[in-house]
Coordinates of C-alpha atoms in Angstrom, one line a residue:
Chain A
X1002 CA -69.5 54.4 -16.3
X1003 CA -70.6 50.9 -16.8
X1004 CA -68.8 49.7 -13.5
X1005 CA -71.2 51.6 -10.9
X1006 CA -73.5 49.1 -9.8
X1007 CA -75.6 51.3 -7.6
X1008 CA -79.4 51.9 -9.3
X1009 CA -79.1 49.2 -11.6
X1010 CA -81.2 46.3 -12.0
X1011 CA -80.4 43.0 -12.6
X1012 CA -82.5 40.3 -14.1
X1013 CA -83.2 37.6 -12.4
X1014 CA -86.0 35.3 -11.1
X1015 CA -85.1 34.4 -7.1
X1016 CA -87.7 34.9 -4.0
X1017 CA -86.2 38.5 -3.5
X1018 CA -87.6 39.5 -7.3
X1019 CA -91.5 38.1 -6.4
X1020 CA -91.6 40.8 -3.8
X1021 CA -93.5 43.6 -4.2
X1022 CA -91.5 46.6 -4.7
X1023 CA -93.6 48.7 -1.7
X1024 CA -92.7 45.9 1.0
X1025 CA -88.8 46.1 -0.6
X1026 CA -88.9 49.9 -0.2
X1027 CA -90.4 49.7 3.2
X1028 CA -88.0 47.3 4.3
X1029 CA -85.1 48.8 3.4
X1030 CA -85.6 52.0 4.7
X1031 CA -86.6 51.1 8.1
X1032 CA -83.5 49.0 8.2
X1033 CA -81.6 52.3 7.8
X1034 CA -83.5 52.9 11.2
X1035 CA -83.0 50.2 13.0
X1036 CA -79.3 49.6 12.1
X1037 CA -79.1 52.3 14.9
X1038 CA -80.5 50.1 17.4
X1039 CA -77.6 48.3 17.6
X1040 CA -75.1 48.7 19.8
X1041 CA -72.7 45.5 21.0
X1042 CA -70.8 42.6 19.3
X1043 CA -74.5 40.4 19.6
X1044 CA -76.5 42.5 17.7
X1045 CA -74.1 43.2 15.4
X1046 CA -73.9 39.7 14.8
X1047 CA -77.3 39.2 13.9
X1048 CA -77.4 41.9 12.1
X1049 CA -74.6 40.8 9.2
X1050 CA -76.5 37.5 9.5
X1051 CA -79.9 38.9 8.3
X1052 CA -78.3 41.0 5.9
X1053 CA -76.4 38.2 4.5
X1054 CA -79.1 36.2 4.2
X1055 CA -80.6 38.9 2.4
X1056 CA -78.3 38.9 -0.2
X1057 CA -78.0 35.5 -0.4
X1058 CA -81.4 35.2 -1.2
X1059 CA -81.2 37.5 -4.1
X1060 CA -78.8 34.4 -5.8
X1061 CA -76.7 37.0 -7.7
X1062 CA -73.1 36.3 -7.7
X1063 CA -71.2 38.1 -4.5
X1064 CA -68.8 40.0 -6.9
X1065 CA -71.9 42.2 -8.1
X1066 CA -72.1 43.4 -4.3
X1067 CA -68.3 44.1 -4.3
X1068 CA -69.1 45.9 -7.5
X1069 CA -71.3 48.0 -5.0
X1070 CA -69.0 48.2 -2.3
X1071 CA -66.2 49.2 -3.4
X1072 CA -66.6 52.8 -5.2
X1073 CA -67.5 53.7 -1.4
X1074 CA -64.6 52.1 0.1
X1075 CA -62.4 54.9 0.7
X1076 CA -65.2 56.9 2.8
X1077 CA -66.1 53.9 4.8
X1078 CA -62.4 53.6 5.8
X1079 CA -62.0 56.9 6.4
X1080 CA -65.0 57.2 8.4
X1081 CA -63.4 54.1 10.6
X1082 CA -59.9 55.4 10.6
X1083 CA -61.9 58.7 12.2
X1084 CA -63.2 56.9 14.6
X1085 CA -60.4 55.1 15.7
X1086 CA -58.2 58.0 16.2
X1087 CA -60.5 60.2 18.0
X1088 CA -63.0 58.4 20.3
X1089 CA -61.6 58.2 23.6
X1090 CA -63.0 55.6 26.6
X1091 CA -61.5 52.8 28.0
X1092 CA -58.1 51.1 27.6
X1093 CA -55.7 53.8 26.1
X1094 CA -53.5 51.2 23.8
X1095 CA -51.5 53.9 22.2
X1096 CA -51.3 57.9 22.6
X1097 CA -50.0 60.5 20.2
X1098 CA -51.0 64.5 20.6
X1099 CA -54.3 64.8 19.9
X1100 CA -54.7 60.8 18.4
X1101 CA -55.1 58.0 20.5
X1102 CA -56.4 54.5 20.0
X1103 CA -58.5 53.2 22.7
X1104 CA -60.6 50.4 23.0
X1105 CA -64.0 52.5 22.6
X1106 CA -62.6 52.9 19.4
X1107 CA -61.4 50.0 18.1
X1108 CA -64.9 48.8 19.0
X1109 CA -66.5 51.9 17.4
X1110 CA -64.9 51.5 14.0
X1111 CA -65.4 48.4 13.8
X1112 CA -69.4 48.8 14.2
X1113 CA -69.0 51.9 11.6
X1114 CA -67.4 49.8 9.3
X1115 CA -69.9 47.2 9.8
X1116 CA -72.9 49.6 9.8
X1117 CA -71.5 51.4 6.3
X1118 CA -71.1 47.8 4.8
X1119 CA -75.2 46.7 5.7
X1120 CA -77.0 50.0 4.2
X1121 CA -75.1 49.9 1.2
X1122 CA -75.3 46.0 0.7
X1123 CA -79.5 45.9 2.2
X1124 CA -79.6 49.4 -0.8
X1125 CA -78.1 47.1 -3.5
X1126 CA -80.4 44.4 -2.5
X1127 CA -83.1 46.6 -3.2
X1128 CA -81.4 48.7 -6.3
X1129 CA -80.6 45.0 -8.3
X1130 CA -83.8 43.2 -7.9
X1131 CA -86.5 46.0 -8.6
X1132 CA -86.7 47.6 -11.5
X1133 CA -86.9 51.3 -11.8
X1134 CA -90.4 51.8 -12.8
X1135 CA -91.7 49.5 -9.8
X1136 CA -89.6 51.5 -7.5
X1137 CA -91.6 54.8 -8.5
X1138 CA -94.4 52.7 -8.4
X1139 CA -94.2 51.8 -4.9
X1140 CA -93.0 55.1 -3.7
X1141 CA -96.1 56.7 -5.3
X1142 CA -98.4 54.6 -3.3
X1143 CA -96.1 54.9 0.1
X1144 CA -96.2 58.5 -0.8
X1145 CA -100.0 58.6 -1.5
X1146 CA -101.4 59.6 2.4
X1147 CA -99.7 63.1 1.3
X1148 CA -102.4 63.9 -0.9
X1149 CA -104.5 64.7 1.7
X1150 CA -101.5 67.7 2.5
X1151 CA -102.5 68.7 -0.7
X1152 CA -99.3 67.2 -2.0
X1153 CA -99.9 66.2 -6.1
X1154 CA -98.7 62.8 -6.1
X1155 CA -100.3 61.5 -8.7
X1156 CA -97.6 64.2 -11.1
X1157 CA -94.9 63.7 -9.0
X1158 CA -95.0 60.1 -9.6
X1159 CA -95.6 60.7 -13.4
X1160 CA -92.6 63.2 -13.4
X1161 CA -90.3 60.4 -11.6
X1162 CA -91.2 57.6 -14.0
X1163 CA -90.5 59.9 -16.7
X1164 CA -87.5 61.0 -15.5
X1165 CA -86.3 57.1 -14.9
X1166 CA -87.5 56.0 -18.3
X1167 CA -85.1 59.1 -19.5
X1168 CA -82.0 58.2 -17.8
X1169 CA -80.6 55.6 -19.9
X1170 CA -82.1 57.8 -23.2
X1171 CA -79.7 60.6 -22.0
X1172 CA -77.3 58.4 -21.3
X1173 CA -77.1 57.5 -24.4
X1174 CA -77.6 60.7 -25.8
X1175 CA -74.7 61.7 -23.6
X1176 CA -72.4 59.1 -24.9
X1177 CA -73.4 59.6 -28.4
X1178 CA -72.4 63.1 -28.6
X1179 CA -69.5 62.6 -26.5
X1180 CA -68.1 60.2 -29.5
X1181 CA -69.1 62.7 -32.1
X1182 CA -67.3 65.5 -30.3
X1183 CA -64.6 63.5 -29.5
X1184 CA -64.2 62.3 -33.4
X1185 CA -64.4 66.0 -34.2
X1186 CA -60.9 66.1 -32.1
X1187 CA -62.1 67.4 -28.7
X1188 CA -60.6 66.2 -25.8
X1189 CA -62.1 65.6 -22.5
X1190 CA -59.1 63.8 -20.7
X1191 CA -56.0 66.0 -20.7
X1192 CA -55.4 69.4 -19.8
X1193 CA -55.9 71.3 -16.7
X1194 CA -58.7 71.7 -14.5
X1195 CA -60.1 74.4 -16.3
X1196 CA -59.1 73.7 -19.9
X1197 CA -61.2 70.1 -18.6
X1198 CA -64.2 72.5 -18.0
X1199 CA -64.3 74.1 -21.0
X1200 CA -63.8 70.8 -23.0
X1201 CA -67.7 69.8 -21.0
X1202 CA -69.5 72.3 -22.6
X1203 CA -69.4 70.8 -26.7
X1204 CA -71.4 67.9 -24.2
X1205 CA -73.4 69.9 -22.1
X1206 CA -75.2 72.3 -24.8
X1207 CA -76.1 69.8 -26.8
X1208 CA -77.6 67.3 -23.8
X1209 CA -79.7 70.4 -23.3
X1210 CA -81.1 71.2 -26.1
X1211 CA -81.8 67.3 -26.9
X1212 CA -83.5 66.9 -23.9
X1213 CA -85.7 70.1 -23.9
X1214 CA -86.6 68.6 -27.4
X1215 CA -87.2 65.4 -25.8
X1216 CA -89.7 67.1 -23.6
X1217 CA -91.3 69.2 -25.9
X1218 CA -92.3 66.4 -28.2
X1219 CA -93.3 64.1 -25.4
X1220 CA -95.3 66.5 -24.3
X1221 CA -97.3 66.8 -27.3
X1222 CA -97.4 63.4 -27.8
X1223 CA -98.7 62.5 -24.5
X1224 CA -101.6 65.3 -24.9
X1225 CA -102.3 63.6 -28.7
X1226 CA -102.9 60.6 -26.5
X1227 CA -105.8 61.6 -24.3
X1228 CA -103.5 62.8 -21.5
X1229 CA -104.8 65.6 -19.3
X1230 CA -103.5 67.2 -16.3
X1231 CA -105.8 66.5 -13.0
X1232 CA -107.7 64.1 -15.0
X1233 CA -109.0 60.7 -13.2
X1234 CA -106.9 58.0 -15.1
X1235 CA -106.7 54.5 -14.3
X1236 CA -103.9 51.9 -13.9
X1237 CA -101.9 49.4 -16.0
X1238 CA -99.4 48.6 -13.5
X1239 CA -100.9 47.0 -10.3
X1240 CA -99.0 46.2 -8.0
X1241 CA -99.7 42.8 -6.1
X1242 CA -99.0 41.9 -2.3
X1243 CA -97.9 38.2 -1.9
X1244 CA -97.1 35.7 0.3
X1245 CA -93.2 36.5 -0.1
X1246 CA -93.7 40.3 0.9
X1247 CA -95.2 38.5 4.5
X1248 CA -91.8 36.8 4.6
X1249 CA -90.0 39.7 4.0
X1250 CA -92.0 42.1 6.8
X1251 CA -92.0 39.3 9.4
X1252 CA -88.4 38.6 8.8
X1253 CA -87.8 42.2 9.4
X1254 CA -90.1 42.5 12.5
X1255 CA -87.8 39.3 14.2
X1256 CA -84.7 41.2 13.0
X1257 CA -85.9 44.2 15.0
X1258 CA -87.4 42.5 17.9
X1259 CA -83.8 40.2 18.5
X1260 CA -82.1 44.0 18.2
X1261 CA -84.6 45.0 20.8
X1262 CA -83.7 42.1 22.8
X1263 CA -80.1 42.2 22.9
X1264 CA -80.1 46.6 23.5
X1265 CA -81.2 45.2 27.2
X1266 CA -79.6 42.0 27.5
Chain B
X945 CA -55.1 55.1 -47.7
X946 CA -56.5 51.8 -46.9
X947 CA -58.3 50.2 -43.8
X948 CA -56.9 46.3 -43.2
X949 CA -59.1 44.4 -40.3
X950 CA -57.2 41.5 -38.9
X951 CA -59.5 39.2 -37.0
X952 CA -61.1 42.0 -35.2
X953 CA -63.5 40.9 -31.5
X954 CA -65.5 43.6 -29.7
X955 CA -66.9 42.4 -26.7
X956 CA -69.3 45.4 -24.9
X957 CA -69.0 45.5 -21.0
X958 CA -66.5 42.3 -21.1
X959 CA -67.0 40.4 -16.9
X960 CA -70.0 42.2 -15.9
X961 CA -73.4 40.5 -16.4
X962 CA -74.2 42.9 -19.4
X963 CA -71.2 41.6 -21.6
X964 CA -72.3 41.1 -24.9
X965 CA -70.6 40.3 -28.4
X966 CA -70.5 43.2 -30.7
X967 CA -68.0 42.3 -33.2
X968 CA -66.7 38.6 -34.2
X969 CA -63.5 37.9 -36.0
X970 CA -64.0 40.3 -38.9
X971 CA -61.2 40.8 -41.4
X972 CA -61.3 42.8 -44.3
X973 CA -58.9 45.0 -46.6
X974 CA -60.3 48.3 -48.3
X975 CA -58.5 50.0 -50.9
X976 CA -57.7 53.2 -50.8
X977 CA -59.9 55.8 -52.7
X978 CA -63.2 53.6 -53.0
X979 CA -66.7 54.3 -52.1
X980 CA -67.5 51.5 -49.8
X981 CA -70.8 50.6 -48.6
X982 CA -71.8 48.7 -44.9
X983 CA -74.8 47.1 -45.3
X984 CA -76.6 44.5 -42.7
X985 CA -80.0 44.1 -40.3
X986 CA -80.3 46.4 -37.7
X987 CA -78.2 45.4 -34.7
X988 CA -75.5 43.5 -37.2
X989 CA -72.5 45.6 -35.8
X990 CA -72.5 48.0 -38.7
X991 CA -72.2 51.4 -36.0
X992 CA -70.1 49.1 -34.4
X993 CA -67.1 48.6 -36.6
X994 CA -67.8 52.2 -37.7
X995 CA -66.3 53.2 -34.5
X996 CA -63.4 51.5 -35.0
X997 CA -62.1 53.4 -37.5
X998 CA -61.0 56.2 -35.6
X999 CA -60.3 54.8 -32.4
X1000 CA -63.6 55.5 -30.5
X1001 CA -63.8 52.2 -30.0
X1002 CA -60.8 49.7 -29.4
X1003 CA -60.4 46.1 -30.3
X1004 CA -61.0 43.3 -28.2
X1005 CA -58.7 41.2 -30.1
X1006 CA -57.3 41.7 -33.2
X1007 CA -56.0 44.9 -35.1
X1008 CA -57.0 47.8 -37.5
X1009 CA -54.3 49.1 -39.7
X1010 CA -55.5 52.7 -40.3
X1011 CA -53.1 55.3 -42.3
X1012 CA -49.8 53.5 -41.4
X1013 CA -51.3 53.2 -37.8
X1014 CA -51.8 49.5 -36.1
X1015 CA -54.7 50.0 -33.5
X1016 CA -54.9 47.5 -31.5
X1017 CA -57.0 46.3 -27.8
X1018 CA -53.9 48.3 -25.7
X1019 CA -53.2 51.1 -28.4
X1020 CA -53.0 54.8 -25.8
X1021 CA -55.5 57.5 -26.0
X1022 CA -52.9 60.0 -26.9
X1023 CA -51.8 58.5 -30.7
X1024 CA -55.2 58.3 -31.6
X1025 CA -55.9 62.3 -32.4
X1026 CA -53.6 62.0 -35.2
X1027 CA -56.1 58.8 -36.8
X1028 CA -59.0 61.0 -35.8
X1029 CA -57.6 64.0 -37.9
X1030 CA -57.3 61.5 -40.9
X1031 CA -60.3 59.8 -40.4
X1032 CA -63.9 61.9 -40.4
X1033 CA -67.0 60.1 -38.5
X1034 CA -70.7 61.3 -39.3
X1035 CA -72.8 59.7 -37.0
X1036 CA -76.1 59.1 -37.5
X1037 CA -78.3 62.4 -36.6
X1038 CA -75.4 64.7 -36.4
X1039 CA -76.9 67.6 -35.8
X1040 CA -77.3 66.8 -32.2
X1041 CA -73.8 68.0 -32.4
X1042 CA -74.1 71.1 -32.6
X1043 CA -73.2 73.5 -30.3
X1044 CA -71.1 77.2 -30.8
X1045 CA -73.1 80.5 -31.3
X1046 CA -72.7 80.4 -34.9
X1047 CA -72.8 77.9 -37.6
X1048 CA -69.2 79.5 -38.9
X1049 CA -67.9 78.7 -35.0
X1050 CA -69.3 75.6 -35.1
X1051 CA -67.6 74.8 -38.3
X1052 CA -64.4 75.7 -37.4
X1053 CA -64.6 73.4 -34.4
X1054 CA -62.9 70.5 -35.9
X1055 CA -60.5 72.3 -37.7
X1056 CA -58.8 74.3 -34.6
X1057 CA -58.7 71.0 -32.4
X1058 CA -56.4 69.5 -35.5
X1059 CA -54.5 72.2 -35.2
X1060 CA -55.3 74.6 -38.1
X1061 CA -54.7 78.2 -37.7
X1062 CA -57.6 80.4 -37.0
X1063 CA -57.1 82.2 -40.3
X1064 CA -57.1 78.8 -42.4
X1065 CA -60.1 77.0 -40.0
X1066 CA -62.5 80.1 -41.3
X1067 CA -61.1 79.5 -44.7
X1068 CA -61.9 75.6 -45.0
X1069 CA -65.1 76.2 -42.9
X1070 CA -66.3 78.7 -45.2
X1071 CA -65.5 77.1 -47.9
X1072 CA -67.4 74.1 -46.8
X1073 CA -70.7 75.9 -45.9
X1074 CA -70.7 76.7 -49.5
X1075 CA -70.3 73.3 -50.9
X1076 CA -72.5 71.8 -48.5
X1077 CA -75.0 74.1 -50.0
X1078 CA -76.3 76.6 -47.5
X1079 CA -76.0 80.6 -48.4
X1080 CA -73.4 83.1 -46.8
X1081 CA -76.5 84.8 -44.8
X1082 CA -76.6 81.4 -42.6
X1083 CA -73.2 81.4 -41.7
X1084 CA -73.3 84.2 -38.6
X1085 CA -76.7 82.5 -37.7
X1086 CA -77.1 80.6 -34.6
X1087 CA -77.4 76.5 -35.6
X1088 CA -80.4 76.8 -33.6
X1089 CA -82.2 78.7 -35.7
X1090 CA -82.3 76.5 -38.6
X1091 CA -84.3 73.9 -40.3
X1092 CA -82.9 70.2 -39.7
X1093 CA -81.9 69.5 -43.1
X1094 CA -80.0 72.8 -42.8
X1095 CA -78.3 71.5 -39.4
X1096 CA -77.6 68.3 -41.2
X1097 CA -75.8 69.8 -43.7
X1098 CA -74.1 71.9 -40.9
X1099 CA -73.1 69.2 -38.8
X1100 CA -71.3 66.9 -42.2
X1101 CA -69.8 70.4 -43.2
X1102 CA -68.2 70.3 -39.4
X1103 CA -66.8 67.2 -40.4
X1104 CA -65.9 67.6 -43.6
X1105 CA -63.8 71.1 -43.2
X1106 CA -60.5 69.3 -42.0
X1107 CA -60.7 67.3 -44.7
X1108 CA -60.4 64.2 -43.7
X1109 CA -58.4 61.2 -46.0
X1110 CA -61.5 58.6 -45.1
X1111 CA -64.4 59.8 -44.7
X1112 CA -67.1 57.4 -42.9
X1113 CA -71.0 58.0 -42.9
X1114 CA -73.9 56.2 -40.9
X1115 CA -76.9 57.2 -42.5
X1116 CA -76.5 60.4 -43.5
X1117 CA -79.4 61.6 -45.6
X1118 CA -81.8 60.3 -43.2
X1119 CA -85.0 62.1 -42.7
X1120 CA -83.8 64.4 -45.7
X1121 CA -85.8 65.9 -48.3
X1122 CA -85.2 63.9 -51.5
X1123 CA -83.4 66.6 -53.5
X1124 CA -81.4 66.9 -50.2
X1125 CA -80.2 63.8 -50.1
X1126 CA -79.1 63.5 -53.7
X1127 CA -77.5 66.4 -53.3
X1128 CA -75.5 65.3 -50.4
X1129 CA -74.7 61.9 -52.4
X1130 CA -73.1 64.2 -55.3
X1131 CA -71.0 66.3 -52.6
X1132 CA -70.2 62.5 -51.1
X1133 CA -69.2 60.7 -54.7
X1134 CA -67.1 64.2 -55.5
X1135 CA -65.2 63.7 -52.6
X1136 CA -64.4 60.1 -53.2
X1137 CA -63.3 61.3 -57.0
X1138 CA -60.8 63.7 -55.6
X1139 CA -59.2 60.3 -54.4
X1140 CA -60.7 60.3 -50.5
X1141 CA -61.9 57.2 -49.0
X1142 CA -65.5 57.4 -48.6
X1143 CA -67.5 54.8 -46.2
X1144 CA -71.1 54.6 -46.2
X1145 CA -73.7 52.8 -44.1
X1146 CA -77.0 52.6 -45.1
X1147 CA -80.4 50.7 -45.1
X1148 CA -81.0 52.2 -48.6
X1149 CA -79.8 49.8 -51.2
X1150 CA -80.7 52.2 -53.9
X1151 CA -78.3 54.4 -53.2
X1152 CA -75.3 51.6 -52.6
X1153 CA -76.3 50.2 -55.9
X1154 CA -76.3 54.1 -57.2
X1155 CA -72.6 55.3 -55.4
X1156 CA -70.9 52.1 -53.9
X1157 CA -68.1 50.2 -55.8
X1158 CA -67.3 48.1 -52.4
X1159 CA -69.6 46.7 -50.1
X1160 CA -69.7 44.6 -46.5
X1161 CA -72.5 42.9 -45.3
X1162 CA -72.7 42.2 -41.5
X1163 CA -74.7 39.9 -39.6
X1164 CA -75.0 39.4 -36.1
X1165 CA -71.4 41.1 -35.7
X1166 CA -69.9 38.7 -38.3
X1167 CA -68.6 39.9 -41.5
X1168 CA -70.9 37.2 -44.1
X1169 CA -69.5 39.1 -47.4
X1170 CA -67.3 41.3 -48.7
X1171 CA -67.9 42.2 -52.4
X1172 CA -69.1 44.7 -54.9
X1173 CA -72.6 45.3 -55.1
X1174 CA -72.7 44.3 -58.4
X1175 CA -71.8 40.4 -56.9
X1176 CA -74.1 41.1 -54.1
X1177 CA -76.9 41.7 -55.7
X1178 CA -76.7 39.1 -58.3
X1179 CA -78.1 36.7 -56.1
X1180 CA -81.7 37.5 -54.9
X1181 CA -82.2 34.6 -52.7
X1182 CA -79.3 35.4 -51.1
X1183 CA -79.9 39.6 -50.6
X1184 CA -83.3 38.3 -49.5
X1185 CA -82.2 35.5 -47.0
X1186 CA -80.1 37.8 -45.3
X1187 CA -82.6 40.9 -44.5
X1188 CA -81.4 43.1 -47.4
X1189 CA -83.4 44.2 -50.1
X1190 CA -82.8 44.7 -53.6
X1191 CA -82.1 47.7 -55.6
X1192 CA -85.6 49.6 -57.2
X1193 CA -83.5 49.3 -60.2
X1194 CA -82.8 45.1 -60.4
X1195 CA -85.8 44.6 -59.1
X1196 CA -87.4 46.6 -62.0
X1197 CA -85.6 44.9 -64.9
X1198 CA -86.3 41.4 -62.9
X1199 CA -90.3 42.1 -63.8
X1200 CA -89.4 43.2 -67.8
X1201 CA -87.5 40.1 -67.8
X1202 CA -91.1 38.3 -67.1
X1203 CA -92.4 40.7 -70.3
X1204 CA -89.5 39.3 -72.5
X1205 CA -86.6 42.1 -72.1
X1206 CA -83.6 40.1 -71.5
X1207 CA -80.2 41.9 -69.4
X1208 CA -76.9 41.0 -69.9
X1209 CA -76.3 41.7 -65.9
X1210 CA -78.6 43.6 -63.8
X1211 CA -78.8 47.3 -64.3
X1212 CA -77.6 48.9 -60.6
X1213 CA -78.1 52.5 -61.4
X1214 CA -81.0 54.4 -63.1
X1215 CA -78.9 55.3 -66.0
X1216 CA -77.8 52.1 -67.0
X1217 CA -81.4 50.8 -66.5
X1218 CA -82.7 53.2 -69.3
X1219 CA -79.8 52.4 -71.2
X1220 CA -80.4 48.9 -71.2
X1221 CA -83.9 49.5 -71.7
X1222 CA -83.3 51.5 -74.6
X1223 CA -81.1 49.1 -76.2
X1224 CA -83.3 46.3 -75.8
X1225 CA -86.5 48.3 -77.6
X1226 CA -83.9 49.5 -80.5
X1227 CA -83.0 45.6 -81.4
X1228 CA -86.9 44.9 -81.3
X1229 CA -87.6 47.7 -83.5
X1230 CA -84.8 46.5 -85.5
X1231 CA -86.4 43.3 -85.7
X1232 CA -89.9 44.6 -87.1

């Protein structure tokens, strides 16, 4: 469990952790967007070379982007092996039934491959350098305009910073009654797929119960404090806008007008 | 049957940027059928090593000998259920264990995945709820339903039903009720006297001064001594330097000594506190 790299944070103190986390978001989701603008060897070019850059301003060591990588491997390359089998268009190198590998395809995978390998690199970017409390604080106030739909963010953001601060509680929790089960002689590793099944639920019941407790008292404690639903309450956290989160928005903006540029060139 | 440590390492999350030291170079030899006591600051590795003894955890480097069984970094997943059978782990809260409809079921758990028969897990299970202290009425009761010094006692009968040869305990008459935990001390010390292993971690110096005849002292995942409590706590500066505290009983005589009483050795339990007290007031009234 401790190998997945993908939501966790890192600590660190490089230009990419002085951003604020709403800029970070932003960023990385409208490069999800614009990765699609893309479409020949140029802008695919510049587009590994501003994501590169990205992660080499994060100054974390490459191997913990590998770490990220490479639980996803397997779909990537089967996504490109798709790709290259079935998309048909120009040269014919090689011909087989229903596979063929033409140069549309070669060239197809290739961008695939190259497309999988930004999102999930730009996403680790974003994943290792914030944590997760300023994450649900800048997707409450990028989610804010949806109160005027009537949309309650002010509890949905309190339910998803609660939620995050519980994750590595229950994980805890998890592996804590895992080890006590597991010194009581069960066995979660051997056996069939349904004997493995069964073996969950001396976890699962527990993990249940723990965290409706978890809630319960919480809950309580959270009303003892002066907390009331719908209630005006004020801020701790604030987030600030610097100087680096213009670098990182005009950055972007050049990265999307060069795609721009080379889609007509 | 006795635990031997040979220059155990744990290292948690070794090559990722969350590797940390857990356990450093600890060796140390128990004897079979003592009442040992882990003591040490919070964070010292005592849950740590606990782990060890039945596998849960692996060595870095270095080797436990457990029951005739060398454990080592490389040792499979498979040998270890017959070490887990031998050796009984109460972890700190266990009632966050629980899970079967009944407290009987939940009982029986451990005893059915060593391989008891159905007929001799209810046996031992029953006859574990009994000693633990809870009635026959609770036994067909969901473990939901009951208090949590009941599901305590629930959760260490669960353990204690296969009978295991070394039986290890973090904490476990935390958040009792006083009588509570003295009675789960007694239940504890009887099982050590019926010649198990007994291995006890605990904040409480009172009660390793009271039960202990062993004791290990961690500190930042080092093992910094490795003595009887009696030794240990001969030395306040040295309890006191390294975030222990001293028995209520030591302590106590330490002040009479101020009034003039004077102790051979410092009194660990209660009983040999009054003695001692006693003795001293007879030779004064002697005296007069």
């Amino acid at each position: 469990m401790s190998k997945i790299i993908i939501g966790r944070y890192i600590p660190g103190n490089s230009v990419v952790y002085k951003m604020d986390p709403r800029g970070k978001i932003i960023a990385t989701f409208l490069f999800i967007v614009i990765i699609f603008l893309a479409n020949n060897w140029l802008s695919y070019l510049f587009l590994s070379f501003f994501t590169l850059l990205a992660v080499g301003a994060t100054k974390l060591k490459p191997k913990v982007f590998w770490d990220g990588v490479k639980p996803l491997i397997w779909l990537i390359l089967f996504t490109s092996v798709l790709q290259l089998f079935f998309t048909t268009g120009g040269k014919i190198y090689w011909h087989w039934g229903i596979f063929n590998v033409s140069e549309y395809g070669i060239q197809n995978s290739i961008f695939i491959f190259i497309r999988f390998v930004m999102i999930i690199l730009i996403s680790t970017v974003l994943t290792l350098t914030t944590t997760s409390l300023e994450i649900a604080d800048g997707m409450e106030w990028i989610l804010r305009p949806l109160g005027y739909l009537k949309v309650p963010v002010a509890q949905i953001a309190l339910v998803m910073s609660i939620a995050l601060r519980f994750v590595p509680t229950l994980l805890d929790q998890a592996v804590r009654i895992m080890n006590a089960q597991r010194a009581r002689g069960a066995d979660f590793n051997s056996g069939g797929l349904i004997k493995r099944i069964h073996a969950i639920i001396p976890i699962l019941i527990p993990l249940f119960i723990s965290s409706l407790t978890i809630a319960i008292d919480l809950a309580t404690a959270m009303e003892a404090r002066g907390y009331r639903e719908g209630s005006k309450r004020t801020r701790y956290r604030v987030l600030k806008w610097s100087k680096y989160d213009w670098i990182n928005l005009g950055y972007f903006a050049l990265l999307t007008l060069i795609l721009l540029l080379t889609r007509t060139y | 049957m006795s635990i031997e440590f040979k220059n155990v390492d744990y290292i948690y999350a070794p090559e990722t940027p969350f590797q940390t030291q857990g356990l450093a170079d600890i060796s140390f030899k128990i004897k079979s059928g003592s009442f040992v006591a882990i003591a040490g600051h919070t964070g010292s590795g005592k849950s740590t090593l606990m782990q060890h003894f039945d596998g849960l955890l692996l060595p870095s480097s270095g080797a436990v000998n457990i029951a005739d069984k060398t454990i080592t970094s490389n040792t499979s997943s498979k040998s270890l259920k017959e070490i887990r059978k031998k050796v009984g782990l109460v972890f700190q809260f266990p009632e966050s264990q629980l899970f079967e409809e009944t407290v009987l079921k939940d009982v029986m758990f451990g005893p059915l995945n060593f391989g008891f028969s159905e007929q001799k897990a209810k046996e031992q299970a029953i006859e574990w709820i009994e000693k633990v202290g809870l009635s026959e009425q609770v036994m067909n009761k969901s473990p939901f339903e009951l208090s949590g010094g009941q599901m305590r006692r629930v959760a260490i009968a669960g353990v204690m039903a296969y009978e295991p040869d070394i039986l290890c305990l973090d904490e476990p008459a935390a958040g009792l009720d006083p009588e509570g935990q003295k009675q789960m001390f007694d239940i504890f010390k009887n099982y050590q006297q019926e010649g198990h292993t007994v291995i006890l971690i605990s904040h409480n110096m009172d009660d390793i001064s009271q039960y202990a005849d062993d004791m290990l002292v961690l500190e930042h995942g080092r093992l910094i001594k490795h003595a009887s409590p009696k030794e240990v706590f001969s030395d306040p500066n040295w309890v006191k330097e390294h975030f222990l505290d001293e028995p209520a009983t030591s302590k106590f005589a330490r002040e009479l000594e101020k009034g003039g009483f004077q102790f051979s050795e410092m009194p660990l339990t209660i009983d040999s506190l009054v003695n001692k007290i006693a003795n001293n007031l007879k030779a004064k009234g002697g005296n007069e």
